[in-house]
Structures are given as C-alpha cells and as structure tokens.
mmCIF file of N, CA and C in Angstrom:
data_model
loop_
_atom_site.group_PDB
_atom_site.id
_atom_site.type_symbol
_atom_site.label_atom_id
_atom_site.label_comp_id
_atom_site.label_asym_id
_atom_site.label_seq_id
_atom_site.Cartn_x
_atom_site.Cartn_y
_atom_site.Cartn_z
ATOM 1 N N UNK F 15 -3.570 -47.089 -40.675
ATOM 2 C CA UNK F 15 -5.326 -46.593 -40.348
ATOM 3 C C UNK F 15 -5.712 -46.134 -41.931
ATOM 4 N N UNK F 16 -7.148 -47.209 -41.796
ATOM 5 C CA UNK F 16 -7.740 -46.289 -42.915
ATOM 6 C C UNK F 16 -8.751 -45.420 -42.514
ATOM 7 N N UNK F 17 -9.035 -44.498 -43.192
ATOM 8 C CA UNK F 17 -10.296 -43.416 -43.151
ATOM 9 C C UNK F 17 -11.666 -43.903 -43.703
ATOM 10 N N UNK F 18 -12.779 -44.046 -43.180
ATOM 11 C CA UNK F 18 -13.442 -44.274 -44.287
ATOM 12 C C UNK F 18 -15.285 -43.494 -44.366
ATOM 13 N N UNK F 19 -15.418 -42.733 -45.278
ATOM 14 C CA UNK F 19 -16.384 -42.149 -45.725
ATOM 15 C C UNK F 19 -17.613 -42.929 -46.406
ATOM 16 N N UNK F 20 -18.825 -42.682 -45.863
ATOM 17 C CA UNK F 20 -19.972 -43.120 -46.787
ATOM 18 C C UNK F 20 -21.132 -41.860 -47.315
ATOM 19 N N UNK F 21 -21.573 -42.414 -47.975
ATOM 20 C CA UNK F 21 -21.891 -41.150 -48.712
ATOM 21 C C UNK F 21 -23.109 -42.028 -49.528
ATOM 22 N N UNK F 22 -24.550 -40.858 -49.680
ATOM 23 C CA UNK F 22 -25.635 -42.108 -50.636
ATOM 24 C C UNK F 22 -26.582 -42.051 -50.224
ATOM 25 N N UNK F 23 -26.819 -41.954 -48.754
ATOM 26 C CA UNK F 23 -27.745 -41.891 -47.680
ATOM 27 C C UNK F 23 -29.282 -41.127 -48.594
ATOM 28 N N UNK F 24 -30.305 -41.117 -48.172
ATOM 29 C CA UNK F 24 -31.585 -40.144 -48.397
ATOM 30 C C UNK F 24 -32.633 -41.200 -48.002
ATOM 31 N N UNK F 25 -33.848 -40.407 -48.996
ATOM 32 C CA UNK F 25 -35.263 -41.029 -48.288
ATOM 33 C C UNK F 25 -35.282 -41.798 -49.614
ATOM 34 N N UNK F 26 -36.202 -42.351 -49.655
ATOM 35 C CA UNK F 26 -36.388 -43.510 -50.490
ATOM 36 C C UNK F 26 -37.835 -43.870 -50.824
ATOM 37 N N UNK F 27 -38.720 -44.221 -51.104
ATOM 38 C CA UNK F 27 -40.287 -44.908 -51.469
ATOM 39 C C UNK F 27 -39.562 -46.176 -51.105
ATOM 40 N N UNK F 28 -40.694 -47.208 -50.593
ATOM 41 C CA UNK F 28 -40.571 -48.495 -50.447
ATOM 42 C C UNK F 28 -40.658 -49.158 -51.834
ATOM 43 N N UNK F 29 -39.416 -50.445 -52.402
ATOM 44 C CA UNK F 29 -39.504 -50.967 -53.948
ATOM 45 C C UNK F 29 -38.524 -50.148 -54.455
ATOM 46 N N UNK F 30 -38.143 -48.745 -54.036
ATOM 47 C CA UNK F 30 -37.052 -48.380 -54.715
ATOM 48 C C UNK F 30 -35.556 -48.510 -54.257
ATOM 49 N N UNK F 31 -34.449 -48.275 -54.893
ATOM 50 C CA UNK F 31 -33.466 -48.794 -55.078
ATOM 51 C C UNK F 31 -32.603 -46.991 -54.656
ATOM 52 N N UNK F 32 -31.407 -47.841 -54.167
ATOM 53 C CA UNK F 32 -30.105 -46.820 -53.270
ATOM 54 C C UNK F 32 -28.622 -47.446 -53.407
ATOM 55 N N UNK F 33 -28.077 -46.502 -54.008
ATOM 56 C CA UNK F 33 -26.604 -46.818 -53.967
ATOM 57 C C UNK F 33 -25.771 -46.552 -52.963
ATOM 58 N N UNK F 34 -25.225 -46.868 -51.838
ATOM 59 C CA UNK F 34 -24.070 -46.356 -50.808
ATOM 60 C C UNK F 34 -22.798 -46.919 -51.025
ATOM 61 N N UNK F 35 -22.076 -45.340 -50.815
ATOM 62 C CA UNK F 35 -20.612 -45.855 -51.154
ATOM 63 C C UNK F 35 -19.526 -45.068 -50.484
ATOM 64 N N UNK F 36 -18.876 -46.228 -49.843
ATOM 65 C CA UNK F 36 -18.030 -46.037 -48.670
ATOM 66 C C UNK F 36 -16.286 -45.710 -49.495
ATOM 67 N N UNK F 37 -15.468 -44.247 -49.073
ATOM 68 C CA UNK F 37 -14.565 -44.257 -49.839
ATOM 69 C C UNK F 37 -13.554 -44.386 -48.740
ATOM 70 N N UNK F 38 -12.272 -44.984 -49.039
ATOM 71 C CA UNK F 38 -11.385 -45.494 -47.740
ATOM 72 C C UNK F 38 -10.329 -45.041 -48.339
ATOM 73 N N UNK F 39 -9.260 -44.056 -47.431
ATOM 74 C CA UNK F 39 -8.132 -43.632 -47.473
ATOM 75 C C UNK F 39 -7.106 -44.338 -46.370
ATOM 76 N N UNK F 40 -5.786 -43.832 -47.048
ATOM 77 C CA UNK F 40 -5.096 -44.242 -45.436
ATOM 78 C C UNK F 40 -4.480 -45.396 -46.324
ATOM 79 N N UNK F 41 -3.916 -46.110 -45.364
ATOM 80 C CA UNK F 41 -2.838 -47.335 -45.238
ATOM 81 C C UNK F 41 -3.243 -48.392 -46.386
ATOM 82 N N UNK F 42 -3.305 -48.572 -47.781
ATOM 83 C CA UNK F 42 -3.649 -49.897 -48.658
ATOM 84 C C UNK F 42 -4.934 -50.271 -48.036
ATOM 85 N N UNK F 43 -5.885 -49.568 -48.606
ATOM 86 C CA UNK F 43 -7.672 -49.935 -48.130
ATOM 87 C C UNK F 43 -7.539 -51.059 -48.472
ATOM 88 N N UNK F 44 -6.843 -51.863 -49.866
ATOM 89 C CA UNK F 44 -7.612 -53.099 -50.801
ATOM 90 C C UNK F 44 -7.382 -53.741 -50.345
ATOM 91 N N UNK F 45 -6.644 -53.726 -48.883
ATOM 92 C CA UNK F 45 -5.939 -54.846 -48.282
ATOM 93 C C UNK F 45 -6.640 -55.112 -46.799
ATOM 94 N N UNK F 46 -7.907 -54.328 -46.836
ATOM 95 C CA UNK F 46 -8.842 -55.023 -45.613
ATOM 96 C C UNK F 46 -10.181 -55.488 -45.810
ATOM 97 N N UNK F 47 -10.420 -56.670 -45.413
ATOM 98 C CA UNK F 47 -11.901 -56.925 -45.628
ATOM 99 C C UNK F 47 -12.540 -55.934 -44.960
ATOM 100 N N UNK F 48 -14.083 -55.677 -45.775
ATOM 101 C CA UNK F 48 -14.662 -54.818 -45.317
ATOM 102 C C UNK F 48 -16.342 -55.368 -45.078
ATOM 103 N N UNK F 49 -16.952 -54.167 -44.430
ATOM 104 C CA UNK F 49 -18.478 -54.603 -44.134
ATOM 105 C C UNK F 49 -19.086 -53.547 -44.287
ATOM 106 N N UNK F 50 -20.385 -53.709 -44.182
ATOM 107 C CA UNK F 50 -21.715 -52.923 -44.124
ATOM 108 C C UNK F 50 -22.790 -53.008 -42.831
ATOM 109 N N UNK F 51 -22.976 -52.825 -41.554
ATOM 110 C CA UNK F 51 -23.620 -52.406 -41.111
ATOM 111 C C UNK F 51 -24.997 -51.564 -41.050
ATOM 112 N N UNK F 52 -25.972 -51.666 -40.334
ATOM 113 C CA UNK F 52 -26.733 -50.784 -39.899
ATOM 114 C C UNK F 52 -27.297 -50.658 -38.651
ATOM 115 N N UNK F 53 -27.681 -49.874 -38.168
ATOM 116 C CA UNK F 53 -28.713 -49.826 -36.699
ATOM 117 C C UNK F 53 -29.578 -48.369 -36.857
ATOM 118 N N UNK F 54 -30.595 -49.411 -36.657
ATOM 119 C CA UNK F 54 -32.295 -48.889 -36.236
ATOM 120 C C UNK F 54 -32.523 -48.286 -35.699
ATOM 121 N N UNK F 55 -33.401 -47.185 -35.490
ATOM 122 C CA UNK F 55 -34.035 -46.769 -34.086
ATOM 123 C C UNK F 55 -34.139 -47.595 -33.559
ATOM 124 N N UNK F 56 -33.231 -47.733 -31.914
ATOM 125 C CA UNK F 56 -33.725 -48.654 -30.801
ATOM 126 C C UNK F 56 -32.941 -49.805 -30.983
ATOM 127 N N UNK F 57 -32.587 -49.825 -32.037
ATOM 128 C CA UNK F 57 -31.799 -51.697 -31.992
ATOM 129 C C UNK F 57 -30.435 -51.884 -32.422
ATOM 130 N N UNK F 58 -29.848 -52.730 -31.604
ATOM 131 C CA UNK F 58 -28.627 -53.240 -32.316
ATOM 132 C C UNK F 58 -28.067 -52.552 -33.620
ATOM 133 N N UNK F 59 -27.161 -52.404 -33.544
ATOM 134 C CA UNK F 59 -26.179 -52.642 -34.936
ATOM 135 C C UNK F 59 -25.720 -53.912 -35.361
ATOM 136 N N UNK F 60 -26.306 -54.038 -36.576
ATOM 137 C CA UNK F 60 -26.343 -55.359 -37.255
ATOM 138 C C UNK F 60 -25.677 -55.592 -38.015
ATOM 139 N N UNK F 61 -25.018 -56.616 -38.806
ATOM 140 C CA UNK F 61 -24.616 -56.628 -40.187
ATOM 141 C C UNK F 61 -25.324 -57.384 -41.126
ATOM 142 N N UNK F 62 -24.700 -56.225 -41.781
ATOM 143 C CA UNK F 62 -25.285 -56.581 -43.605
ATOM 144 C C UNK F 62 -25.054 -57.329 -44.710
ATOM 145 N N UNK F 63 -23.532 -57.043 -44.945
ATOM 146 C CA UNK F 63 -23.009 -57.406 -45.908
ATOM 147 C C UNK F 63 -21.380 -57.274 -45.354
ATOM 148 N N UNK F 64 -20.863 -58.064 -46.544
ATOM 149 C CA UNK F 64 -19.245 -58.030 -46.244
ATOM 150 C C UNK F 64 -18.693 -58.566 -47.239
ATOM 151 N N UNK F 65 -17.636 -58.226 -47.459
ATOM 152 C CA UNK F 65 -16.690 -58.571 -49.033
ATOM 153 C C UNK F 65 -14.778 -58.509 -48.654
ATOM 154 N N UNK F 66 -15.070 -59.403 -49.056
ATOM 155 C CA UNK F 66 -13.235 -60.081 -49.039
ATOM 156 C C UNK F 66 -12.351 -59.182 -49.611
ATOM 157 N N UNK F 67 -10.652 -59.402 -49.506
ATOM 158 C CA UNK F 67 -10.141 -58.892 -49.987
ATOM 159 C C UNK F 67 -9.941 -59.736 -51.544
ATOM 160 N N UNK F 68 -9.033 -59.490 -52.333
ATOM 161 C CA UNK F 68 -8.440 -60.211 -53.517
ATOM 162 C C UNK F 68 -9.434 -59.815 -54.881
ATOM 163 N N UNK F 69 -8.446 -60.517 -55.445
ATOM 164 C CA UNK F 69 -9.266 -60.267 -57.203
ATOM 165 C C UNK F 69 -10.658 -60.829 -57.054
ATOM 166 N N UNK F 70 -11.133 -60.372 -58.279
ATOM 167 C CA UNK F 70 -12.379 -60.294 -58.400
ATOM 168 C C UNK F 70 -12.720 -61.488 -58.122
ATOM 169 N N UNK F 71 -12.279 -62.634 -58.941
ATOM 170 C CA UNK F 71 -12.551 -64.145 -59.240
ATOM 171 C C UNK F 71 -12.697 -64.527 -58.011
ATOM 172 N N UNK F 72 -11.777 -64.311 -57.000
ATOM 173 C CA UNK F 72 -11.360 -65.190 -55.615
ATOM 174 C C UNK F 72 -12.445 -64.405 -54.289
ATOM 175 N N UNK F 73 -12.980 -63.067 -54.633
ATOM 176 C CA UNK F 73 -13.317 -62.682 -53.704
ATOM 177 C C UNK F 73 -14.925 -63.199 -53.500
ATOM 178 N N UNK F 74 -15.172 -63.187 -51.920
ATOM 179 C CA UNK F 74 -16.520 -63.822 -51.588
ATOM 180 C C UNK F 74 -17.206 -62.795 -50.465
ATOM 181 N N UNK F 75 -18.100 -62.915 -50.523
ATOM 182 C CA UNK F 75 -19.095 -62.405 -50.354
ATOM 183 C C UNK F 75 -20.015 -62.632 -48.989
ATOM 184 N N UNK F 76 -20.285 -61.950 -48.052
ATOM 185 C CA UNK F 76 -21.626 -62.484 -46.992
ATOM 186 C C UNK F 76 -23.087 -61.542 -46.939
ATOM 187 N N UNK F 77 -23.766 -62.085 -46.699
ATOM 188 C CA UNK F 77 -25.539 -61.268 -46.690
ATOM 189 C C UNK F 77 -25.991 -62.005 -45.786
ATOM 190 N N UNK F 78 -26.422 -60.500 -44.384
ATOM 191 C CA UNK F 78 -27.372 -60.817 -43.623
ATOM 192 C C UNK F 78 -29.092 -61.637 -44.773
ATOM 193 N N UNK F 79 -29.288 -62.349 -43.856
ATOM 194 C CA UNK F 79 -30.477 -63.095 -44.154
ATOM 195 C C UNK F 79 -31.635 -62.290 -44.877
ATOM 196 N N UNK F 80 -31.992 -61.048 -44.219
ATOM 197 C CA UNK F 80 -33.059 -59.948 -44.402
ATOM 198 C C UNK F 80 -32.906 -59.269 -45.492
ATOM 199 N N UNK F 81 -31.308 -59.728 -46.291
ATOM 200 C CA UNK F 81 -31.351 -58.604 -47.256
ATOM 201 C C UNK F 81 -30.823 -59.502 -48.755
ATOM 202 N N UNK F 82 -30.643 -60.840 -48.295
ATOM 203 C CA UNK F 82 -30.251 -61.424 -49.946
ATOM 204 C C UNK F 82 -30.725 -61.537 -50.651
ATOM 205 N N UNK F 83 -30.856 -61.585 -51.361
ATOM 206 C CA UNK F 83 -31.110 -60.695 -52.891
ATOM 207 C C UNK F 83 -31.765 -59.789 -52.925
ATOM 208 N N UNK F 84 -31.427 -59.297 -52.446
ATOM 209 C CA UNK F 84 -32.010 -57.618 -52.316
ATOM 210 C C UNK F 84 -30.716 -56.495 -52.613
ATOM 211 N N UNK F 85 -29.516 -56.882 -51.865
ATOM 212 C CA UNK F 85 -28.314 -55.909 -51.630
ATOM 213 C C UNK F 85 -27.319 -56.849 -52.053
ATOM 214 N N UNK F 86 -26.450 -55.876 -53.021
ATOM 215 C CA UNK F 86 -25.234 -56.821 -53.424
ATOM 216 C C UNK F 86 -24.291 -55.576 -53.209
ATOM 217 N N UNK F 87 -23.361 -55.975 -51.840
ATOM 218 C CA UNK F 87 -21.489 -55.825 -52.057
ATOM 219 C C UNK F 87 -21.159 -55.810 -52.804
ATOM 220 N N UNK F 88 -20.537 -54.353 -53.087
ATOM 221 C CA UNK F 88 -19.092 -54.848 -54.489
ATOM 222 C C UNK F 88 -18.048 -53.520 -53.548
ATOM 223 N N UNK F 89 -16.306 -54.317 -54.467
ATOM 224 C CA UNK F 89 -15.617 -52.878 -53.842
ATOM 225 C C UNK F 89 -14.775 -52.819 -55.619
ATOM 226 N N UNK F 90 -14.435 -51.111 -55.625
ATOM 227 C CA UNK F 90 -13.489 -51.064 -56.390
ATOM 228 C C UNK F 90 -11.784 -50.341 -55.912
ATOM 229 N N UNK F 91 -10.859 -51.602 -55.852
ATOM 230 C CA UNK F 91 -9.879 -51.528 -55.366
ATOM 231 C C UNK F 91 -8.892 -50.057 -56.324
ATOM 232 N N UNK F 92 -9.243 -50.143 -57.191
ATOM 233 C CA UNK F 92 -8.362 -48.835 -58.187
ATOM 234 C C UNK F 92 -9.364 -47.394 -57.477
ATOM 235 N N UNK F 93 -10.522 -47.798 -57.193
ATOM 236 C CA UNK F 93 -10.790 -46.124 -56.841
ATOM 237 C C UNK F 93 -10.670 -45.930 -55.152
ATOM 238 N N UNK F 94 -10.944 -47.525 -54.304
ATOM 239 C CA UNK F 94 -10.770 -47.364 -52.886
ATOM 240 C C UNK F 94 -11.852 -47.512 -52.790
ATOM 241 N N UNK F 95 -13.001 -47.847 -52.870
ATOM 242 C CA UNK F 95 -14.305 -47.527 -52.789
ATOM 243 C C UNK F 95 -15.301 -48.907 -52.588
ATOM 244 N N UNK F 96 -16.112 -48.965 -51.276
ATOM 245 C CA UNK F 96 -16.580 -50.219 -51.028
ATOM 246 C C UNK F 96 -18.229 -49.631 -51.191
ATOM 247 N N UNK F 97 -19.197 -50.271 -52.193
ATOM 248 C CA UNK F 97 -20.420 -50.241 -52.559
ATOM 249 C C UNK F 97 -21.117 -51.134 -51.730
ATOM 250 N N UNK F 98 -22.761 -50.386 -51.771
ATOM 251 C CA UNK F 98 -24.100 -51.048 -51.260
ATOM 252 C C UNK F 98 -25.388 -50.683 -51.810
ATOM 253 N N UNK F 99 -25.426 -51.812 -53.086
ATOM 254 C CA UNK F 99 -26.753 -51.768 -53.908
ATOM 255 C C UNK F 99 -28.247 -52.430 -53.537
ATOM 256 N N UNK F 100 -28.758 -51.508 -53.044
ATOM 257 C CA UNK F 100 -30.150 -51.809 -52.315
ATOM 258 C C UNK F 100 -30.616 -51.482 -53.250
ATOM 259 N N UNK F 101 -31.696 -53.017 -53.450
ATOM 260 C CA UNK F 101 -32.951 -53.059 -54.449
ATOM 261 C C UNK F 101 -33.769 -53.500 -53.715
ATOM 262 N N UNK F 102 -35.049 -52.937 -54.447
ATOM 263 C CA UNK F 102 -36.229 -53.639 -52.849
ATOM 264 C C UNK F 102 -36.985 -53.310 -51.808
ATOM 265 N N UNK F 103 -36.218 -51.895 -51.804
ATOM 266 C CA UNK F 103 -36.552 -51.376 -50.494
ATOM 267 C C UNK F 103 -37.605 -51.531 -49.704
ATOM 268 N N UNK F 104 -37.087 -51.979 -48.191
ATOM 269 C CA UNK F 104 -38.738 -52.072 -47.730
ATOM 270 C C UNK F 104 -38.568 -50.727 -46.300
ATOM 271 N N UNK F 105 -39.148 -50.187 -45.867
ATOM 272 C CA UNK F 105 -39.376 -49.533 -44.405
ATOM 273 C C UNK F 105 -38.420 -50.193 -43.171
ATOM 274 N N UNK F 106 -38.480 -51.150 -43.457
ATOM 275 C CA UNK F 106 -37.495 -52.050 -42.021
ATOM 276 C C UNK F 106 -35.972 -51.638 -42.124
ATOM 277 N N UNK F 107 -35.819 -51.304 -43.907
ATOM 278 C CA UNK F 107 -34.426 -51.177 -43.730
ATOM 279 C C UNK F 107 -33.808 -50.006 -43.775
ATOM 280 N N UNK F 108 -34.738 -49.268 -42.784
ATOM 281 C CA UNK F 108 -34.360 -47.422 -42.143
ATOM 282 C C UNK F 108 -33.483 -48.231 -41.797
ATOM 283 N N UNK F 109 -32.262 -47.161 -41.746
ATOM 284 C CA UNK F 109 -31.346 -47.048 -40.194
ATOM 285 C C UNK F 109 -30.056 -46.341 -40.642
ATOM 286 N N UNK F 110 -29.172 -46.260 -39.950
ATOM 287 C CA UNK F 110 -28.166 -45.798 -40.904
ATOM 288 C C UNK F 110 -27.208 -46.635 -40.746
ATOM 289 N N UNK F 111 -26.411 -46.374 -42.021
ATOM 290 C CA UNK F 111 -25.287 -47.549 -42.428
ATOM 291 C C UNK F 111 -23.862 -47.233 -42.617
ATOM 292 N N UNK F 112 -23.241 -48.454 -41.936
ATOM 293 C CA UNK F 112 -22.055 -47.340 -41.596
ATOM 294 C C UNK F 112 -21.322 -48.540 -42.382
ATOM 295 N N UNK F 113 -19.681 -48.084 -43.004
ATOM 296 C CA UNK F 113 -19.154 -49.069 -43.256
ATOM 297 C C UNK F 113 -17.986 -49.385 -42.401
ATOM 298 N N UNK F 114 -17.072 -50.525 -42.451
ATOM 299 C CA UNK F 114 -16.576 -50.691 -41.409
ATOM 300 C C UNK F 114 -15.209 -52.246 -42.195
ATOM 301 N N UNK F 115 -14.101 -51.494 -41.513
ATOM 302 C CA UNK F 115 -12.752 -52.254 -42.212
ATOM 303 C C UNK F 115 -11.775 -53.199 -41.285
ATOM 304 N N UNK F 116 -11.527 -54.506 -41.862
ATOM 305 C CA UNK F 116 -10.453 -54.504 -40.515
ATOM 306 C C UNK F 116 -9.674 -55.734 -41.227
ATOM 307 N N UNK F 117 -8.455 -55.496 -40.868
ATOM 308 C CA UNK F 117 -6.999 -56.926 -41.394
ATOM 309 C C UNK F 117 -7.650 -58.184 -40.547
ATOM 310 N N UNK F 118 -8.632 -58.392 -39.301
ATOM 311 C CA UNK F 118 -8.585 -59.209 -38.302
ATOM 312 C C UNK F 118 -9.200 -60.298 -39.166
ATOM 313 N N UNK F 119 -9.819 -61.905 -38.467
ATOM 314 C CA UNK F 119 -10.058 -62.704 -38.787
ATOM 315 C C UNK F 119 -10.679 -63.509 -37.475
ATOM 316 N N UNK F 120 -10.693 -62.802 -36.421
ATOM 317 C CA UNK F 120 -11.126 -63.216 -35.765
ATOM 318 C C UNK F 120 -12.022 -63.747 -35.004
ATOM 319 N N UNK F 121 -13.294 -62.766 -35.562
ATOM 320 C CA UNK F 121 -14.967 -63.317 -35.067
ATOM 321 C C UNK F 121 -15.524 -63.414 -36.794
ATOM 322 N N UNK F 122 -16.658 -63.773 -36.489
ATOM 323 C CA UNK F 122 -17.705 -63.854 -37.683
ATOM 324 C C UNK F 122 -17.729 -62.273 -38.242
ATOM 325 N N UNK F 123 -17.849 -62.526 -39.662
ATOM 326 C CA UNK F 123 -18.261 -61.632 -40.612
ATOM 327 C C UNK F 123 -19.029 -60.202 -39.818
ATOM 328 N N UNK F 124 -20.719 -60.804 -39.101
ATOM 329 C CA UNK F 124 -21.453 -59.652 -38.936
ATOM 330 C C UNK F 124 -21.125 -59.298 -37.605
ATOM 331 N N UNK F 125 -19.788 -59.320 -37.182
ATOM 332 C CA UNK F 125 -19.914 -59.337 -35.389
ATOM 333 C C UNK F 125 -18.882 -57.815 -35.049
ATOM 334 N N UNK F 126 -19.516 -56.866 -34.900
ATOM 335 C CA UNK F 126 -19.075 -55.464 -34.961
ATOM 336 C C UNK F 126 -17.099 -55.643 -34.175
ATOM 337 N N UNK F 127 -17.083 -56.612 -33.761
ATOM 338 C CA UNK F 127 -15.484 -56.650 -32.884
ATOM 339 C C UNK F 127 -14.375 -57.313 -33.395
ATOM 340 N N UNK F 128 -14.837 -57.538 -34.817
ATOM 341 C CA UNK F 128 -14.248 -58.135 -35.632
ATOM 342 C C UNK F 128 -13.459 -56.574 -36.012
ATOM 343 N N UNK F 129 -14.136 -55.564 -36.592
ATOM 344 C CA UNK F 129 -13.678 -54.720 -37.303
ATOM 345 C C UNK F 129 -13.423 -53.464 -36.768
ATOM 346 N N UNK F 130 -11.808 -53.060 -37.212
ATOM 347 C CA UNK F 130 -10.967 -51.773 -36.391
ATOM 348 C C UNK F 130 -11.429 -50.528 -36.927
ATOM 349 N N UNK F 131 -12.039 -50.439 -37.833
ATOM 350 C CA UNK F 131 -12.257 -48.640 -38.889
ATOM 351 C C UNK F 131 -13.532 -48.577 -39.156
ATOM 352 N N UNK F 132 -14.219 -47.510 -38.996
ATOM 353 C CA UNK F 132 -15.457 -47.281 -38.871
ATOM 354 C C UNK F 132 -15.921 -45.929 -39.709
ATOM 355 N N UNK F 133 -17.278 -45.819 -40.298
ATOM 356 C CA UNK F 133 -17.241 -44.642 -41.029
ATOM 357 C C UNK F 133 -18.252 -43.651 -40.120
ATOM 358 N N UNK F 134 -18.861 -42.908 -40.406
ATOM 359 C CA UNK F 134 -19.740 -41.654 -39.429
ATOM 360 C C UNK F 134 -20.744 -42.053 -39.911
ATOM 361 N N UNK F 135 -21.230 -42.597 -40.855
ATOM 362 C CA UNK F 135 -22.544 -43.554 -41.312
ATOM 363 C C UNK F 135 -23.061 -42.759 -42.407
ATOM 364 N N UNK F 136 -24.279 -43.248 -42.449
ATOM 365 C CA UNK F 136 -25.056 -42.495 -43.549
ATOM 366 C C UNK F 136 -27.097 -42.926 -43.322
ATOM 367 N N UNK F 137 -27.606 -42.061 -43.500
ATOM 368 C CA UNK F 137 -29.078 -42.258 -42.836
ATOM 369 C C UNK F 137 -29.515 -42.842 -44.260
ATOM 370 N N UNK F 138 -30.499 -43.697 -44.041
ATOM 371 C CA UNK F 138 -31.336 -44.396 -44.944
ATOM 372 C C UNK F 138 -33.004 -44.619 -44.593
ATOM 373 N N UNK F 139 -33.267 -43.693 -45.061
ATOM 374 C CA UNK F 139 -34.643 -43.723 -44.859
ATOM 375 C C UNK F 139 -36.113 -44.487 -45.876
ATOM 376 N N UNK F 140 -36.804 -45.440 -45.741
ATOM 377 C CA UNK F 140 -37.728 -46.179 -46.331
ATOM 378 C C UNK F 140 -39.583 -45.414 -46.316
ATOM 379 N N UNK F 141 -39.834 -45.179 -47.152
ATOM 380 C CA UNK F 141 -41.165 -44.853 -46.511
ATOM 381 C C UNK F 141 -41.698 -45.375 -47.048
ATOM 382 N N UNK F 142 -43.548 -46.182 -46.383
ATOM 383 C CA UNK F 142 -43.987 -47.061 -46.977
ATOM 384 C C UNK F 142 -44.933 -46.273 -48.253
#
C-alpha cells in the first residue's frame, strides 16, 4: 500500500503560480504510476496530469488539454514526492487537487478507476 499526503494549496491571484507536493510513503512509491486530479464545486473529478515510473530519460507524462503549457508534473523518487508546478493560473483552475497512485495500466491515465490510492486533497483558489 501507498499513503499519499498533498500540500501546497492556498489562494493565489490569476496569472500567479503555485507548486503542489504529494508525499508518498509505504511500499516502494517509485514503482507507482502517479497522477494529479482536481474537482471543482459542482463538477466531476477530472484528470490533470500523470507521470510514469522509470528513470528521468524514459519517463513520460500526460496532461489535460486545459493545462498543457501551464502545468508541469514531476517526481523525485529519492524524496518519494510528486509535484505539480502550476503557472499562469486562471480562476477556472480553482478546485481541490488530489494526487493518486496505481500499478495498473488497464484504463486511461485520466480515469479515476485506474488509481488505487488517493490523498486527502488540497484546495487551490484562484481569484481574478
């Protein structure tokens, strides 16, 4: 099992930046495919970005169209930490952000059903 704890949420003005962290503990976090999801009020949870396992040179990432070019997902397998660097934030980025982990590859990266472990979430609020 893997335990996930997000941090870094808060309030920011539109155009600003924020970096979220997700500390992983438990059974070899580096072997898990990991993702960031978000859920805005009244909306379904959606996939934001995901990152594979493996060395830096072979690792691959996925992004939702709405965040491409603005958000960057990364991981530090020594620190067992997942990051989401968010730049040029917009009011529509306001949501609770969750990190998630899985060893399965049976569903698309943006599908919640693929992930077995979830953090408790961290709130990001972007004001205009």
